[in-house]
Each structure stands twice: as structure tokens, then as C-alpha cells.
């Protein structure tokens, strides 16, 4: 069947087709015990080091992290977590990497981002596509903290629209590349020793394309003098512009082939996004622990504030929601560890929901702490400043919502087109007919569209997920029929569709995780997890149905009109009082 190859390549894209490839997500993936032990050792060494040497408040005030910290962390092993052991790294899986990063994220934002820029995106391309020679030349110093890496994609005129970068590399007769341009908001920009830089280039056939280059500190014309940006948070992250003035980059510093640049950038970012998602989950856990501690010890009106109805409502929701996000984040790292190549949608989902959630959690934890939460000697203010950028960098969340929806819907569009059912290049008016819609419905019936591997005790929840997946497929078809190619402009629909897809993925993750818990510990002993799973899945199922229904019944047209009126007025325009 045309859809199956696509479907098996990505679990979540298959959901959009109405298929549940449960073999990819059951049993719930867990790291093997040898790695788990190594991870525990790394976390414990890191915590011990951080307790004695990392003062988050001081980093915030002085705006720097000393080079020695990176070297010390290199000695502990946390500067090259996934790098092969033969290059001085720890050789961890994606799951192991994420687990250690949770611990780092709980200590200090600037340190986390400096290490995240270094590993999640800075040296990632060398690990993924570097030649043996490049790995040997760069990784040992980077993995041990003797050198620091960075990632330079964003430019003054190319932020979300990363394809449209203007920095240019021109090949010289001796094979080197002459690099010119400017990058902005580059983490580790002023101090990075090796930067993965993306530029436009002309291919031998004259086609305009992208190239990824390794630019090294000290190369003539490589300007790292900044100045550093003044930022709201992450004060210790050396965020700078970097400039390239006729920098000669030797051919041995080209990553992959000329023309691979954009693909490499996206591959790295897919990887970075899951790191930010799992890191956000880690920080959210710390914040929730702070809240639980506060509400169970702070007494007002003669009782612990945690006993008030509205506080229990929040804590209960946070625990169940975090359980689901954690399940989804580690299901995704597990998919990566299984060797699934296409996890771009899953990682974007984890980035969006993780970063939105940790922002909510930080704000809510401050609120639960009351007046105390507003005091600067408490952790909340700095954390809020530090994480405000999370929903913006590594792909702004609204851009990623569009990416999630459109990428997930693409195979469905292709399938419908293959069937002659839909011509996405046709004007909208010619799309869809009753006959072809009926064909779509028949096809849906023969696809694997239910979960059979969930524990029988979770059968009811699993069967509801099956219903939602059918609804997703129907809603996707409806969108494609209604809008045709103009679907690319339907941002409000992208948001709804991506939220529904995320909620379905989260339920699958919870069912898989709790099935494994039941099998490991028995159903009787796992009552709490079952209760949390039921609570999350029931609420999520309700959201999915409501969100998908709103794809058709909404007041989007009114929002367009009001916004356009406001643009025309150039201001709010309806003030009750004249100034
Ligand atoms: S680093 C810079 C961040 N910048 C971005 O993330 C850029 C955002 N923009 C984009 O991603 C792209 O431009 C988008 C679309 C997605 C908007 N995987 O025509 P297209 C393929 C695989 O749609 P565009 C930073 O912030 C696509 O299929 N492939 O392209 C520092 C197509 O291929 P084909 C992909 O509209 C943060 C082709 O590309 C992907 O231009 C520091 C063109 O597609 C993808 N994702 O792009 C963070 N996207 O033609 C530190 C597109 O074959 C983190 N394609 O179909 C630290 C972590 C630690 C955590 C701690 C927490 C406490």
C-alpha cells in the first residue's frame, strides 16, 4: 500500500494516515542496565561538582561561566555525552543523553544552554555526518571540554525562515571556500572554538544551495568580538553576533557535501529540539517538587495550603500532565535509539509541549509560592527569565506548530493524490467528491488503526485512542479537501491539528509506559500509575475530540477580520476614553 512505507518511517506521520504502528512504540523503550548505571554515575558526579562549584545566582550576576568549569565538566564526562568513547566521549544513547541533561537543567539555565549549544547542536553535525578524519581532528578536544562548540544558522534577515540565509561561501580554485556574512544570536558565539556555520553556495551545476562548514577560532577574518547581547535571562550564555570577512575555510572543513547544508541543519535541529523537550521536562520536575514542598509546609487559615481545593486541582493536573510529557519525551528518545531516522515531527512536538509546559510550571510555581515567590532570593524569577526564550529558539513554537501539522499531513496528501482522490495542485473548488470520500472511508477500515498491545486493563483507553486516530485521519482529509494547497496558509488549523496530534501521541506514550509498568510490577501494585494514566488519557481524549471539531466549527474568519481592522487602524483603536 502506498502509505505503509511512509508510515513505518515515522510513527506520528502514520497516525495522521489513520495508522497505528504499535510495533514501534510497544514495549516502552528503556535504556539497558549498563547504560543506566553509567548515567547514574554521571548524574551523581555532576551534582556533586555543581553543588560545590556552580553558583547559579553568581552566573546570573557576573554574566559568565569560567572556562575552568567546562574543563572540569569535561573531566567528569559531561561535555561529550553521546560522542563515541574512541573520541573521548561517553557513547550514551539519546535517552542517556537526555537523562543527564535533565540533571544539568535543574542546576542552572546558562550552564545548561552553554552545554546544550555545545552538544545538542554545536558538535552534533560532526558526530552525525563528519568524516573519520573530522571526528578525529575535532571531537577529542570538544568531548573533554578543552574546546567549546557553537552552531551558527540564524542571521539578521533569516530567523524562522532558515532556508533564506544570506551568508555565502564561494569555492576558490584551490578548493577552499571563501566565507562572507554575519550571524546573530549565536550561543557560545564569542568564545566558541569550533562553529558549525551554514551558508549559501553555488553547486557545480549552477544551482543555488546550502553548505555546512566548520569554522575555527583564529581563522583570519573570523570576527568573534561581539559585542555580547544584553539578554533578559541566560546571562552566562555568551550570546554574540559573529562575522565572516573573507574567511578561507579549507575543503577538509566541509561537513557532508556542498548542497547538504540545509538538510544537515534540520537534522541537527531535530536532535536539538528533542533535547530541549526532555530538558524542559527535567526542569519542570524540579519546579513541581518545589511547589509540592511549599504547599505541604506553608499553612494559612489553619491548614496547609495544599489542602485547598484549587491548589489540589493544580497539583493534580501538573502531576498527571508531567507524567504524560515525560512518557512522550522518552518514547521519542527511544524511537531515536531504535534507529528510526524520521523523528522530526515527534521532536518538534516534544519541543513545543515541553517548553510551553515548563513556562506554565515556572509561572505557576511562583504563584503557588505567593508573595515569597516574587522575592529575588527565591529561584523563580531567574528561572522565568532564563526559560522565556525556550518557546522561541530552536524553532519558534508557532512555526513548529505549522511544521508539525504540514509535515504530518504531507503523506496523507500524497496518498490521496496517488488515489486520484485529491489534486493538491488543483484550485480548491475542484477538490473532493462524495465518491472519493467514500473510498477514503473504506481504506481506513482496512488499516491497522487500533492498539492491541496495551495491557487489557487499559483496553478502554486504548480503544478510545483508536477512535481518535480515525478522527485525526478524517479531520486531515477534511482539511486537505477544503483548502487544497492553500492549507499551507491555514495557521489556525495547523495549531489545532498539531495540538490534537500531540495529545494522541502523549496518550500512546502513557499507555505504552503503563503497560510496561503493569508487566514489570503487576497491576495491583501499579494502581497510582493506572489512576494517573486514566486521568490524563480521559482529559486528553476530550481535548482531541473538541479540538478536531473546532477545525470545522470556529470563528476564525472573525479573528482574521478583527486583526486586519486593527492593522488598518494601526492601534487598538477602541479606547473607552480619549486621551
Ligand atoms: S539555533 C537556530 C534555530 N533556528 C531554527 O530552528 C530555524 C527554524 N526554521 C526551520 O526549522 C525551517 O526553516 C522550517 C521550514 C521548519 C520553518 N527535518 O520548504 P521547507 C525539509 C527534516 O518546508 P522551510 C537556536 O535557536 C523539508 O522536508 N527535514 O523549508 C539556538 C524539505 O525537504 P524536501 C526538514 O520552509 C538554540 C526541505 O527541508 C525539516 O525553509 C540553542 C525544505 O522544506 C526538519 N525539521 O523550513 C538551544 N524542516 O524538499 C540550546 C524542513 O525533501 C538547547 N525540512 O521535502 C539546549 C538544550 C538543553 C535543554 C535544557 C532545558 C532545561
GROMACS .gro file of C-alpha atoms and ligand atoms in nm, residues 101 105 112-113 116-117 120-121 151 153-154 159-163 262 266 269-270 273 275-276 279-280 283 344 390 393-395 399 403 410, ligand 1:
model
   97
  101UNK     CA    1   2.064   1.683   3.066
  105UNK     CA    2   1.884   2.166   3.353
  112UNK     CA    3   2.256   2.417   3.055
  113UNK     CA    4   2.238   2.625   2.742
  116UNK     CA    5   2.334   2.236   2.516
  117UNK     CA    6   2.465   2.463   2.242
  120UNK     CA    7   2.287   1.937   2.123
  121UNK     CA    8   2.368   2.148   1.818
  151UNK     CA    9   2.607   2.648   1.583
  153UNK     CA   10   2.247   2.942   1.140
  154UNK     CA   11   2.041   3.249   1.236
  159UNK     CA   12   1.535   3.360   1.169
  160UNK     CA   13   1.245   3.117   1.133
  161UNK     CA   14   1.298   3.126   0.759
  162UNK     CA   15   1.630   2.949   0.790
  163UNK     CA   16   1.636   2.845   0.426
  262UNK     CA   17   2.004   2.273   0.489
  266UNK     CA   18   1.747   2.040   1.005
  269UNK     CA   19   1.782   2.082   1.493
  270UNK     CA   20   1.556   1.776   1.507
  273UNK     CA   21   1.459   2.001   1.974
  275UNK     CA   22   1.695   1.774   2.388
  276UNK     CA   23   1.513   2.093   2.471
  279UNK     CA   24   1.541   1.920   2.935
  280UNK     CA   25   1.221   2.116   2.990
  283UNK     CA   26   1.331   2.140   3.493
  344UNK     CA   27   1.130   1.529   1.309
  390UNK     CA   28   1.264   2.832   2.526
  393UNK     CA   29   1.468   2.939   2.000
  394UNK     CA   30   1.535   2.613   1.819
  395UNK     CA   31   1.225   2.690   1.612
  399UNK     CA   32   0.647   2.794   1.335
  403UNK     CA   33   0.573   2.241   1.067
  410UNK     CA   34   0.205   1.556   0.372
  580LIG     S1   35   1.954   2.752   1.667
  580LIG     C1   36   1.858   2.817   1.536
  580LIG     C2   37   1.717   2.781   1.540
  580LIG     N1   38   1.658   2.802   1.415
  580LIG     C3   39   1.558   2.726   1.376
  580LIG     O1   40   1.515   2.636   1.444
  580LIG     C4   41   1.507   2.754   1.238
  580LIG     C5   42   1.359   2.733   1.231
  580LIG     N2   43   1.320   2.708   1.096
  580LIG     C6   44   1.307   2.584   1.046
  580LIG     O2   45   1.324   2.486   1.114
  580LIG     C7   46   1.270   2.570   0.899
  580LIG     O3   47   1.308   2.685   0.830
  580LIG     C8   48   1.117   2.544   0.883
  580LIG     C9   49   1.074   2.515   0.738
  580LIG    C10   50   1.078   2.419   0.958
  580LIG    C11   51   1.042   2.664   0.936
  580LIG     N3   52   1.360   1.783   0.944
  580LIG     O4   53   1.039   2.433   0.216
  580LIG     P1   54   1.056   2.372   0.352
  580LIG    C12   55   1.296   1.972   0.480
  580LIG    C13   56   1.385   1.727   0.825
  580LIG     O5   57   0.936   2.349   0.434
  580LIG     P2   58   1.146   2.590   0.505
  580LIG    C14   59   1.895   2.817   1.813
  580LIG     O6   60   1.789   2.866   1.823
  580LIG    C15   61   1.163   1.962   0.410
  580LIG     O7   62   1.104   1.836   0.425
  580LIG     N4   63   1.362   1.790   0.710
  580LIG     O8   64   1.163   2.460   0.428
  580LIG    C16   65   1.987   2.804   1.932
  580LIG    C17   66   1.204   1.989   0.268
  580LIG     O9   67   1.265   1.875   0.213
  580LIG     P3   68   1.207   1.807   0.081
  580LIG    C18   69   1.313   1.913   0.718
  580LIG    O10   70   1.011   2.644   0.485
  580LIG    C19   71   1.916   2.739   2.038
  580LIG    C20   72   1.312   2.094   0.284
  580LIG    O11   73   1.362   2.078   0.416
  580LIG    C21   74   1.285   1.978   0.838
  580LIG    O12   75   1.258   2.679   0.480
  580LIG    C22   76   2.006   2.689   2.145
  580LIG    C23   77   1.260   2.234   0.267
  580LIG    O13   78   1.141   2.241   0.343
  580LIG    C24   79   1.310   1.906   0.955
  580LIG     N5   80   1.287   1.956   1.075
  580LIG    O14   81   1.168   2.530   0.654
  580LIG    C25   82   1.937   2.584   2.220
  580LIG     N6   83   1.237   2.101   0.811
  580LIG    O15   84   1.212   1.915  -0.021
  580LIG    C26   85   2.019   2.508   2.314
  580LIG    C27   86   1.234   2.115   0.679
  580LIG    O16   87   1.297   1.693   0.057
  580LIG    C28   88   1.940   2.391   2.358
  580LIG     N7   89   1.280   2.001   0.622
  580LIG    O17   90   1.067   1.767   0.119
  580LIG    C29   91   1.987   2.329   2.477
  580LIG    C30   92   1.911   2.212   2.511
  580LIG    C31   93   1.913   2.179   2.651
  580LIG    C32   94   1.784   2.174   2.717
  580LIG    C33   95   1.765   2.218   2.857
  580LIG    C34   96   1.644   2.251   2.918
  580LIG    C35   97   1.636   2.285   3.054
   0.00000   0.00000   0.00000
